[in-house]
Structure formats: structure tokens, C-alpha cells
């Protein structure tokens, strides 16, 4: 079974000019489709500083204004509510939005957790349901849970280390990829590294089995510094 969490990294340069991210657009992207879009952001990594904290509070306010429609089937809603209760009861999570569902659809939720706690406990990076997202402060860590389909970056030049980290866990890296924004192209692929990949083009028999360990990564909208890092050259 595929199990991935699309991750958004909000890099410091994106917030340094005082103009915070368009959190209304991000909030709408999170609730888009009400569990029907696997590309919606699930984990949002923000540095634990003043700009990052303002961003998280603004995102929480924008999410609280969202009114998702009903889930695809009647069994999704009880499962969603149960998973939210488990997540809210975790000792390392802080609920930033706590409001009851209106009946038309599940209320969006946003939880805050430190990066070291997220990485250290697999229960915190389970895929629960569509309108639950986690914001993680990652001032002390650059690691992330293994095996994800999508990594998104919001930043500018000088962030090549974050790009290299995303390459190790993601099959697609989208720059400024909010909302969903996945380009359909020959180089695009569905899924990330094992166990999230659906590119079953290899065999487990014979010498060709080595191909199952290949790690293709699609980079969409990559800036010059990211391409230069891949080519081993300095960005001009």
C-alpha cells in the first residue's frame, strides 16, 4: 500500500522580506478535495523563529476559515475523527486549531510538533486523513521521515542543502508548488522512493534487479542554484 506525506519546506529566505507566504492559498491547498488529493501538503516544516511563528499563526487563522465539503464516503469521517483524537492526545503535539465539524465536512486541524519529535516517533508521520496537517519547527534538524512522494520548497538561492535533503526522501521536488501544481510531463513520476513508488518498471530476477535501487527524482520549477548543484557547478 502506498503511504506518503507530501512535505512543504518554508525556507527562511521566503519570509525574510516581511511578506509572509500566501497562507490563504496554502490553506485552500490543504483542504482541496477533502481527502481526494494525495498531493496536498501534510507536513509543513518552518524554522522556529519570529518569522516562522508568524507564518504558522497566520496559517492557522486561514485554515480556521476553510469549510471543506463532505468526505468521499461515510466511513471516512469517523476514521478521521478517531485519528484526530489520537494525534491530539500525543504528548508532543500542540493543537493550533480546535473546532468541531459543522456536519457538512470535517473541520481542518493544524498541529505543531518539533522536528526531533516528529522524526523520532513514527506515529506522528502516519497519514491520517485529508484535513489534518502538522507544522514542525526544524531549527535543530534537517532530517525527515523516509520515503515520500513530494517535497516542496519555498525559498531562494543559497538553499541547496535543503534541496539535497529533499532529494533523499522525495520522488518529486516542486519549487513554489502551492497549490498542487504538478506538471504532467515525460520526466514526471508518480511516487517517491520505496515504499511509495508506483513505477514498477524493474524486475527482481537476474542482473537487471539492480535497477530497483535506482533513485530517479523529478525536479519541477528548479532555480539555477538547484540545477548547478546537480551538475557540480557553481551557480552564476
Coordinates of N, CA and C in Angstrom, one line a residue:
X1 N 0.9 -1.2 0.0 CA 0.0 0.0 0.0 C 0.9 1.2 0.0
X2 N 0.6 2.2 -0.8 CA 1.3 3.5 -0.8 C 1.0 4.2 0.4
X3 N 2.0 4.8 1.0 CA 1.8 5.6 2.2 C 2.9 6.7 2.2
X4 N 2.4 7.9 1.8 CA 3.3 9.1 1.8 C 2.7 10.3 2.4
X5 N 3.5 11.2 2.8 CA 3.0 12.5 3.3 C 3.8 13.6 2.5
X6 N 3.0 14.4 1.7 CA 3.7 15.5 1.0 C 4.1 16.5 2.0
X7 N 5.4 16.9 1.8 CA 6.0 17.8 2.8 C 6.3 19.2 2.1
X8 N 6.0 20.2 2.8 CA 6.3 21.6 2.4 C 7.4 22.2 3.3
X9 N 8.5 22.6 2.7 CA 9.5 23.3 3.5 C 9.5 24.8 3.2
X10 N 9.2 25.6 4.2 CA 9.2 27.0 4.1 C 10.6 27.5 4.5
X11 N 11.4 27.9 3.6 CA 12.7 28.3 3.9 C 12.8 29.8 4.3
X12 N 13.8 30.1 5.1 CA 13.9 31.5 5.7 C 13.9 32.6 4.7
X13 N 14.5 32.4 3.5 CA 14.6 33.5 2.5 C 13.2 33.9 2.1
X14 N 12.2 32.9 2.1 CA 10.9 33.2 1.6 C 10.1 34.1 2.6
X15 N 10.6 34.2 3.8 CA 9.9 35.1 4.8 C 10.8 36.3 5.2
X16 N 12.0 36.4 4.7 CA 12.9 37.4 5.1 C 12.5 38.8 4.8
X17 N 11.7 39.0 3.7 CA 11.3 40.3 3.3 C 10.1 40.9 4.0
X18 N 9.6 40.1 5.0 CA 8.4 40.6 5.7 C 7.1 40.3 5.1
X19 N 7.1 39.9 3.9 CA 5.8 39.5 3.2 C 5.7 38.0 3.4
X20 N 4.8 37.6 4.3 CA 4.6 36.2 4.6 C 4.0 35.4 3.4
X21 N 4.1 34.1 3.4 CA 3.6 33.3 2.4 C 2.1 33.5 2.3
X22 N 1.5 33.3 1.1 CA 0.1 33.5 0.9 C -0.6 32.3 1.6
X23 N -0.8 32.5 2.9 CA -1.4 31.4 3.7 C -2.8 31.0 3.3
X24 N -3.5 31.9 2.7 CA -4.9 31.6 2.3 C -4.8 30.6 1.2
X25 N -3.9 30.7 0.3 CA -3.7 29.8 -0.8 C -3.2 28.4 -0.3
X26 N -2.3 28.4 0.7 CA -1.8 27.2 1.3 C -3.0 26.5 2.0
X27 N -3.8 27.2 2.8 CA -4.9 26.6 3.5 C -5.9 26.0 2.6
X28 N -6.2 26.6 1.4 CA -7.1 26.1 0.5 C -6.5 24.8 -0.2
X29 N -5.2 24.8 -0.3 CA -4.5 23.6 -0.9 C -4.6 22.4 0.0
X30 N -4.5 22.7 1.3 CA -4.5 21.6 2.3 C -5.9 20.9 2.3
X31 N -7.0 21.7 2.2 CA -8.3 21.1 2.3 C -8.9 20.7 0.9
X32 N -8.1 21.0 -0.2 CA -8.6 20.8 -1.5 C -9.1 19.3 -1.7
X33 N -10.3 19.1 -2.1 CA -10.8 17.8 -2.5 C -11.2 16.9 -1.3
X34 N -10.9 17.4 -0.1 CA -11.3 16.7 1.1 C -11.0 15.2 1.1
X35 N -9.7 14.9 1.0 CA -9.1 13.5 1.1 C -9.0 12.9 -0.3
X36 N -9.2 13.7 -1.4 CA -9.1 13.1 -2.7 C -7.8 13.5 -3.4
X37 N -7.0 14.3 -2.8 CA -5.7 14.8 -3.5 C -4.5 14.4 -2.6
X38 N -3.8 13.4 -3.1 CA -2.6 12.9 -2.4 C -1.5 14.0 -2.3
X39 N -1.6 15.0 -3.2 CA -0.5 16.0 -3.3 C -0.7 17.1 -2.2
X40 N -1.8 17.2 -1.5 CA -2.0 18.2 -0.6 C -0.9 18.2 0.5
X41 N -0.4 19.4 1.0 CA 0.6 19.4 2.0 C 0.1 18.8 3.3
X42 N 0.9 17.9 3.9 CA 0.6 17.3 5.1 C 1.5 17.7 6.2
X43 N 2.8 17.8 5.9 CA 3.8 18.2 6.9 C 4.4 19.5 6.4
X44 N 4.4 20.6 7.2 CA 4.9 21.9 6.8 C 6.0 22.2 7.7
X45 N 7.2 22.3 7.2 CA 8.4 22.5 8.0 C 8.8 24.0 8.0
X46 N 8.8 24.6 9.2 CA 9.1 26.0 9.3 C 10.2 26.2 10.4
X47 N 11.1 27.1 10.2 CA 12.1 27.4 11.2 C 11.5 28.0 12.4
X48 N 12.0 27.6 13.5 CA 11.4 28.1 14.8 C 12.1 29.5 15.1
X49 N 11.5 30.5 14.5 CA 12.0 31.9 14.7 C 10.8 32.8 14.6
X50 N 11.0 34.1 14.7 CA 9.8 35.0 14.8 C 9.0 35.0 13.5
X51 N 9.7 35.0 12.3 CA 9.0 34.9 11.0 C 8.3 33.6 10.9
X52 N 8.9 32.5 11.3 CA 8.2 31.2 11.2 C 7.0 31.2 12.1
X53 N 7.1 31.7 13.3 CA 6.0 31.7 14.2 C 4.8 32.5 13.7
X54 N 5.1 33.7 13.1 CA 4.1 34.5 12.5 C 3.4 33.7 11.3
X55 N 4.2 33.1 10.5 CA 3.7 32.3 9.4 C 2.7 31.2 9.9
X56 N 3.1 30.5 11.0 CA 2.2 29.4 11.5 C 0.9 29.9 12.0
X57 N 1.0 31.0 12.8 CA -0.2 31.6 13.3 C -1.2 32.1 12.2
X58 N -0.6 32.7 11.2 CA -1.4 33.2 10.0 C -2.0 32.0 9.3
X59 N -1.3 30.9 9.1 CA -1.8 29.7 8.5 C -3.0 29.1 9.3
X60 N -2.8 29.1 10.6 CA -3.9 28.6 11.5 C -5.1 29.4 11.3
X61 N -5.0 30.7 11.3 CA -6.2 31.6 11.1 C -6.8 31.3 9.7
X62 N -6.0 31.1 8.7 CA -6.6 30.9 7.4 C -7.3 29.5 7.3
X63 N -6.7 28.5 7.9 CA -7.3 27.2 7.9 C -8.6 27.2 8.7
X64 N -8.7 28.0 9.8 CA -9.9 28.0 10.5 C -11.1 28.6 9.7
X65 N -10.8 29.3 8.7 CA -11.9 29.9 7.8 C -12.3 29.0 6.7
X66 N -11.6 27.9 6.5 CA -12.0 26.9 5.5 C -13.2 26.1 5.9
X67 N -14.0 25.8 4.9 CA -15.2 24.9 5.1 C -15.2 23.8 4.1
X68 N -14.5 22.7 4.4 CA -14.4 21.6 3.5 C -15.8 20.9 3.2
X69 N -15.9 20.3 2.1 CA -17.2 19.6 1.8 C -17.1 18.2 2.4
X70 N -18.1 17.4 2.2 CA -18.2 16.1 2.8 C -17.1 15.2 2.2
X71 N -16.7 14.2 3.0 CA -15.7 13.2 2.5 C -16.3 12.3 1.5
X72 N -15.5 11.5 0.9 CA -15.9 10.7 -0.3 C -16.9 9.6 0.1
X73 N -16.7 9.0 1.3 CA -17.7 8.0 1.8 C -18.0 8.3 3.2
X74 N -19.1 7.7 3.7 CA -19.4 7.9 5.1 C -18.5 7.3 6.1
X75 N -17.7 6.4 5.7 CA -16.7 5.7 6.7 C -15.5 6.6 6.9
X76 N -15.2 7.5 6.0 CA -14.0 8.3 6.2 C -14.1 9.3 7.4
X77 N -15.3 9.8 7.6 CA -15.4 10.8 8.7 C -15.2 10.2 10.1
X78 N -15.8 9.1 10.5 CA -15.4 8.5 11.8 C -14.0 8.2 11.9
X79 N -13.3 7.7 10.9 CA -11.9 7.4 10.9 C -11.1 8.6 11.1
X80 N -11.5 9.7 10.4 CA -10.8 11.0 10.6 C -10.9 11.5 12.0
X81 N -12.1 11.4 12.6 CA -12.3 11.9 13.9 C -11.5 11.1 14.9
X82 N -11.4 9.8 14.7 CA -10.7 8.9 15.6 C -9.2 9.2 15.6
X83 N -8.7 9.4 14.3 CA -7.3 9.7 14.2 C -6.9 11.1 14.8
X84 N -7.8 12.0 14.7 CA -7.5 13.3 15.2 C -7.4 13.2 16.8
X85 N -8.3 12.4 17.3 CA -8.3 12.3 18.8 C -6.9 11.7 19.2
X86 N -6.4 10.7 18.5 CA -5.1 10.1 18.8 C -4.0 11.1 18.7
X87 N -4.0 11.9 17.6 CA -3.0 12.9 17.4 C -3.0 14.0 18.4
X88 N -4.2 14.4 18.8 CA -4.4 15.5 19.8 C -3.9 15.0 21.2
X89 N -4.0 13.7 21.4 CA -3.6 13.1 22.7 C -2.2 12.8 22.8
X90 N -1.4 13.0 21.7 CA 0.0 12.7 21.8 C 0.7 13.8 22.6
X91 N 1.7 13.3 23.5 CA 2.3 14.3 24.4 C 3.2 15.3 23.7
X92 N 3.6 15.1 22.4 CA 4.5 16.0 21.7 C 3.8 16.9 20.7
X93 N 2.4 16.9 20.7 CA 1.7 17.7 19.7 C 1.0 18.9 20.4
X94 N 0.9 20.0 19.7 CA 0.1 21.1 20.2 C -0.9 21.5 19.2
X95 N -2.2 21.4 19.5 CA -3.3 21.7 18.6 C -3.4 23.2 18.4
X96 N -3.3 23.7 17.2 CA -3.4 25.1 16.9 C -4.8 25.5 16.4
X97 N -5.6 24.5 16.0 CA -7.0 24.7 15.6 C -7.8 23.7 16.3
X98 N -8.8 24.0 17.1 CA -9.6 23.1 17.7 C -11.1 23.6 17.6
X99 N -11.8 23.1 16.6 CA -13.1 23.5 16.4 C -13.9 22.3 15.9
X100 N -15.2 22.1 16.3 CA -16.0 21.0 15.9 C -16.3 21.0 14.4
X101 N -16.6 19.9 13.8 CA -17.1 19.8 12.5 C -18.5 20.3 12.4
X102 N -18.8 21.0 11.3 CA -20.1 21.6 11.1 C -21.2 20.6 10.7
X103 N -20.8 19.4 10.3 CA -21.7 18.5 9.8 C -21.6 18.3 8.3
X104 N -21.3 19.4 7.6 CA -21.1 19.3 6.1 C -19.8 18.6 5.8
X105 N -18.8 18.8 6.6 CA -17.5 18.2 6.3 C -16.6 18.3 7.6
X106 N -15.5 17.6 7.6 CA -14.6 17.6 8.7 C -13.9 19.0 8.9
X107 N -13.8 19.4 10.1 CA -13.1 20.7 10.4 C -11.6 20.5 10.2
X108 N -11.0 21.5 9.5 CA -9.5 21.4 9.4 C -8.8 21.5 10.7
X109 N -7.7 20.8 10.8 CA -6.9 20.8 12.0 C -5.4 21.0 11.7
X110 N -4.7 21.7 12.6 CA -3.3 22.0 12.4 C -2.6 21.7 13.8
X111 N -1.6 20.9 13.7 CA -0.9 20.5 14.9 C 0.6 21.0 14.8
X112 N 1.1 21.4 15.9 CA 2.6 21.8 15.9 C 3.4 20.8 16.7
X113 N 4.5 20.4 16.1 CA 5.4 19.5 16.7 C 6.8 19.8 16.4
X114 N 7.8 19.6 17.3 CA 9.2 19.8 16.9 C 9.7 18.7 16.0
X115 N 10.7 19.1 15.2 CA 11.2 18.2 14.2 C 11.7 16.9 14.8
X116 N 12.5 17.0 15.9 CA 13.1 15.9 16.5 C 12.0 14.9 17.0
X117 N 10.9 15.4 17.5 CA 9.8 14.5 18.0 C 9.1 13.9 16.8
X118 N 9.0 14.6 15.7 CA 8.3 14.1 14.5 C 9.2 12.9 13.9
X119 N 10.5 13.1 13.8 CA 11.3 12.1 13.3 C 11.4 10.9 14.2
X120 N 11.4 11.1 15.5 CA 11.6 10.0 16.4 C 10.4 9.1 16.7
X121 N 9.3 9.6 16.3 CA 8.0 8.8 16.5 C 7.3 8.6 15.3
X122 N 7.2 7.3 14.8 CA 6.6 7.0 13.5 C 5.1 7.3 13.6
X123 N 4.5 7.3 14.8 CA 3.0 7.6 14.9 C 2.7 9.0 14.5
X124 N 3.7 9.9 14.5 CA 3.5 11.3 14.2 C 3.5 11.6 12.7
X125 N 4.1 10.6 11.9 CA 4.0 10.8 10.4 C 3.3 9.7 9.7
X126 N 2.2 9.2 10.4 CA 1.3 8.4 9.7 C 0.3 9.3 8.9
X127 N -0.2 8.8 7.8 CA -1.1 9.5 7.0 C -2.5 9.3 7.6
X128 N -3.1 10.3 8.3 CA -4.3 10.1 9.0 C -5.5 10.4 8.0
X129 N -5.7 11.6 7.6 CA -6.8 12.0 6.8 C -6.5 13.3 6.2
X130 N -7.5 13.8 5.3 CA -7.1 14.9 4.4 C -7.0 16.2 5.1
X131 N -7.8 16.6 6.1 CA -7.7 17.9 6.6 C -6.9 18.0 7.9
X132 N -5.9 17.2 8.1 CA -5.0 17.2 9.2 C -3.6 17.5 8.7
X133 N -3.0 18.6 9.1 CA -1.7 18.9 8.7 C -0.9 19.2 10.0
X134 N 0.4 19.0 9.9 CA 1.3 19.2 11.0 C 2.4 20.3 10.6
X135 N 2.6 21.2 11.5 CA 3.7 22.2 11.4 C 4.8 21.8 12.3
X136 N 6.0 21.6 11.7 CA 7.1 21.2 12.5 C 8.2 22.3 12.5
X137 N 8.7 22.7 13.7 CA 9.8 23.6 13.8 C 11.1 22.8 13.6
X138 N 11.9 23.1 12.6 CA 13.1 22.3 12.4 C 14.4 23.1 12.5
X139 N 14.5 23.9 13.6 CA 15.7 24.6 13.8 C 16.9 23.8 14.1
X140 N 16.7 22.6 14.6 CA 17.8 21.7 15.0 C 18.0 20.5 14.2
X141 N 17.2 20.3 13.2 CA 17.2 19.1 12.4 C 17.0 19.3 10.9
X142 N 17.7 18.6 10.1 CA 17.4 18.6 8.7 C 17.0 17.3 8.1
X143 N 16.7 16.3 9.0 CA 16.2 15.0 8.5 C 14.7 15.1 8.4
X144 N 14.2 14.0 7.8 CA 12.8 13.9 7.6 C 12.4 12.5 7.6
X145 N 11.1 12.1 7.8 CA 10.7 10.8 7.6 C 11.0 10.2 6.2
X146 N 11.4 9.0 6.2 CA 11.8 8.4 4.9 C 10.6 8.1 4.0
X147 N 10.9 8.1 2.6 CA 10.0 7.6 1.7 C 8.8 8.4 1.4
X148 N 8.9 9.5 0.7 CA 7.8 10.4 0.4 C 7.7 10.7 -1.1
X149 N 6.5 11.0 -1.5 CA 6.4 11.3 -2.9 C 6.8 12.7 -3.4
X150 N 6.5 13.7 -2.5 CA 6.7 15.0 -3.0 C 7.4 15.8 -1.9
X151 N 8.3 16.7 -2.3 CA 8.8 17.7 -1.4 C 8.7 19.0 -2.1
X152 N 8.2 20.0 -1.4 CA 8.1 21.4 -1.9 C 9.0 22.3 -1.2
X153 N 9.6 23.2 -2.0 CA 10.5 24.2 -1.4 C 10.0 25.6 -1.7
X154 N 9.9 26.5 -0.7 CA 9.6 27.9 -0.8 C 10.8 28.7 -0.4
X155 N 11.7 29.1 -1.3 CA 12.8 29.8 -0.9 C 13.6 30.3 -2.1
X156 N 14.8 30.8 -1.9 CA 15.6 31.3 -3.0 C 17.0 30.8 -3.0
X157 N 18.0 31.4 -3.6 CA 19.3 30.9 -3.7 C 19.9 30.7 -2.3
X158 N 20.9 29.8 -2.3 CA 21.6 29.5 -1.0 C 20.9 28.4 -0.2
X159 N 19.9 27.8 -0.8 CA 19.2 26.7 0.0 C 19.5 25.4 -0.6
X160 N 20.6 25.2 -1.2 CA 20.9 23.9 -1.8 C 21.0 22.7 -0.9
X161 N 21.4 23.0 0.4 CA 21.4 21.9 1.4 C 20.0 21.3 1.6
X162 N 19.0 22.2 1.7 CA 17.7 21.7 1.8 C 17.2 20.9 0.6
X163 N 17.6 21.4 -0.6 CA 17.3 20.6 -1.8 C 17.9 19.2 -1.8
X164 N 19.1 19.1 -1.3 CA 19.8 17.8 -1.3 C 19.1 16.9 -0.3
X165 N 18.6 17.5 0.8 CA 17.9 16.7 1.8 C 16.6 16.2 1.2
X166 N 15.9 17.1 0.5 CA 14.6 16.7 -0.1 C 14.8 15.6 -1.2
X167 N 16.0 15.6 -1.9 CA 16.2 14.5 -2.9 C 16.3 13.2 -2.2
X168 N 16.8 13.1 -1.0 CA 17.0 11.8 -0.3 C 15.6 11.2 0.1
X169 N 14.6 11.9 0.2 CA 13.3 11.4 0.6 C 12.2 11.5 -0.4
X170 N 12.3 12.3 -1.4 CA 11.2 12.6 -2.3 C 11.5 12.1 -3.7
X171 N 10.4 11.7 -4.4 CA 10.5 11.4 -5.8 C 10.2 12.6 -6.7
X172 N 9.6 13.6 -6.2 CA 9.3 14.8 -6.9 C 9.6 16.0 -6.0
X173 N 10.3 17.0 -6.5 CA 10.6 18.2 -5.7 C 10.1 19.4 -6.5
X174 N 9.1 20.0 -5.9 CA 8.4 21.1 -6.6 C 8.9 22.4 -5.9
X175 N 9.3 23.4 -6.7 CA 9.7 24.7 -6.2 C 8.5 25.6 -6.4
X176 N 8.1 26.3 -5.3 CA 6.9 27.1 -5.4 C 5.7 26.3 -5.8
X177 N 5.6 25.1 -5.3 CA 4.5 24.2 -5.8 C 3.3 24.3 -4.9
X178 N 2.7 25.4 -4.7 CA 1.5 25.6 -3.9 C 0.6 26.5 -4.8
X179 N -0.7 26.1 -5.0 CA -1.3 24.8 -4.6 C -0.7 23.6 -5.3
X180 N -1.5 22.6 -5.7 CA -1.0 21.3 -6.1 C 0.1 21.5 -7.1
X181 N -0.3 21.9 -8.3 CA 0.7 22.4 -9.3 C 1.7 21.3 -9.8
X182 N 1.3 20.1 -10.1 CA 2.1 19.1 -10.6 C 2.0 19.1 -12.1
X183 N 3.2 19.2 -12.8 CA 3.2 19.3 -14.3 C 3.2 17.8 -14.8
X184 N 2.3 17.6 -15.8 CA 2.3 16.3 -16.5 C 3.3 16.3 -17.6
X185 N 4.4 15.6 -17.5 CA 5.5 15.6 -18.4 C 6.1 14.2 -18.4
X186 N 7.0 14.0 -19.5 CA 7.6 12.7 -19.6 C 8.6 12.4 -18.4
X187 N 9.2 13.4 -17.8 CA 10.1 13.3 -16.7 C 9.4 13.2 -15.4
X188 N 8.1 13.4 -15.4 CA 7.4 13.4 -14.1 C 7.1 11.9 -13.7
X189 N 7.1 11.7 -12.4 CA 6.8 10.3 -12.0 C 5.8 10.4 -10.8
X190 N 5.1 9.3 -10.6 CA 4.1 9.2 -9.6 C 4.7 8.3 -8.4
X191 N 4.9 9.0 -7.3 CA 5.5 8.3 -6.2 C 6.9 8.7 -5.9
X192 N 7.4 8.3 -4.7 CA 8.8 8.6 -4.3 C 9.6 7.4 -4.2
X193 N 10.7 7.4 -3.4 CA 11.5 6.2 -3.2 C 10.7 5.1 -2.5
X194 N 11.2 3.9 -2.6 CA 10.5 2.8 -1.9 C 10.2 3.2 -0.5
X195 N 9.0 2.9 0.1 CA 7.9 2.1 -0.5 C 6.8 2.9 -1.1
X196 N 7.0 4.1 -1.5 CA 5.9 4.9 -2.0 C 5.9 4.9 -3.6
X197 N 6.8 4.3 -4.2 CA 6.8 4.3 -5.7 C 5.8 3.4 -6.3
X198 N 5.2 3.9 -7.4 CA 4.3 3.1 -8.2 C 5.0 2.9 -9.6
X199 N 6.2 3.1 -9.8 CA 6.9 2.9 -11.0 C 7.5 1.5 -11.0
X200 N 6.7 0.6 -11.3 CA 7.1 -0.9 -11.3 C 7.7 -1.3 -12.6
X201 N 8.8 -0.7 -12.9 CA 9.4 -1.0 -14.2 C 10.7 -1.9 -14.1
X202 N 10.9 -2.5 -13.0 CA 12.0 -3.3 -12.8 C 11.6 -4.7 -12.4
X203 N 12.6 -5.6 -12.4 CA 12.4 -7.0 -12.1 C 13.2 -7.4 -10.9
X204 N 12.8 -8.4 -10.2 CA 13.6 -8.9 -9.1 C 14.4 -10.1 -9.5
X205 N 14.5 -10.4 -10.8 CA 15.2 -11.6 -11.3 C 16.4 -11.2 -12.1
X206 N 17.5 -11.8 -11.8 CA 18.7 -11.6 -12.7 C 19.4 -10.3 -12.4
X207 N 20.4 -10.0 -13.2 CA 21.3 -8.9 -13.0 C 20.5 -7.6 -13.1
X208 N 19.4 -7.5 -13.9 CA 18.6 -6.3 -14.0 C 17.9 -5.9 -12.7
X209 N 17.9 -6.8 -11.7 CA 17.2 -6.4 -10.4 C 17.9 -5.3 -9.8
X210 N 19.2 -5.0 -10.1 CA 19.9 -3.8 -9.5 C 19.1 -2.5 -9.8
X211 N 18.4 -2.5 -10.9 CA 17.7 -1.3 -11.3 C 16.6 -0.9 -10.3
X212 N 16.1 -1.8 -9.5 CA 15.1 -1.4 -8.5 C 15.7 -0.5 -7.4
X213 N 17.0 -0.3 -7.3 CA 17.6 0.6 -6.4 C 17.9 1.9 -7.0
X214 N 17.6 2.1 -8.2 CA 17.8 3.5 -8.8 C 16.9 4.5 -8.1
X215 N 17.3 5.7 -8.1 CA 16.6 6.7 -7.3 C 16.3 7.9 -8.3
X216 N 15.4 7.8 -9.3 CA 15.1 8.9 -10.1 C 14.3 10.0 -9.3
X217 N 14.6 11.2 -9.5 CA 14.0 12.3 -8.8 C 13.6 13.4 -9.9
X218 N 12.3 13.8 -9.9 CA 11.9 14.8 -10.8 C 11.9 16.2 -10.1
X219 N 12.6 17.2 -10.7 CA 12.6 18.5 -10.1 C 11.9 19.5 -10.9
X220 N 10.8 20.0 -10.4 CA 9.9 20.9 -11.2 C 10.1 22.4 -10.8
X221 N 10.3 23.2 -11.8 CA 10.5 24.6 -11.5 C 11.8 24.9 -10.7
X222 N 12.8 24.1 -10.9 CA 14.0 24.3 -10.2 C 14.8 25.5 -10.5
X223 N 15.2 26.3 -9.5 CA 16.0 27.5 -9.8 C 17.4 27.2 -10.2
X224 N 18.2 28.2 -10.6 CA 19.5 27.9 -11.1 C 20.4 27.3 -10.1
X225 N 20.3 27.7 -8.8 CA 21.3 27.1 -7.8 C 21.0 25.6 -7.7
X226 N 19.8 25.1 -7.8 CA 19.5 23.7 -7.7 C 20.0 22.9 -8.8
X227 N 19.9 23.5 -10.0 CA 20.4 22.8 -11.2 C 22.0 22.7 -11.2
X228 N 22.6 23.8 -10.7 CA 24.0 23.9 -10.6 C 24.5 22.9 -9.6
X229 N 23.8 22.7 -8.5 CA 24.2 21.7 -7.5 C 24.2 20.3 -8.1
X230 N 23.2 20.0 -8.9 CA 23.1 18.7 -9.5 C 24.2 18.5 -10.5
X231 N 24.7 19.5 -11.2 CA 25.7 19.4 -12.2 C 27.1 19.6 -11.7
X232 N 27.2 19.8 -10.4 CA 28.5 20.0 -9.7 C 29.2 21.3 -10.1
X233 N 28.4 22.3 -10.4 CA 29.0 23.6 -10.8 C 28.4 24.7 -9.9
X234 N 29.1 25.8 -9.8 CA 28.7 26.9 -9.0 C 27.6 27.7 -9.8
X235 N 26.6 28.1 -9.1 CA 25.5 28.9 -9.7 C 26.1 30.3 -10.1
X236 N 25.7 30.7 -11.3 CA 26.2 32.0 -11.8 C 25.2 33.1 -11.3

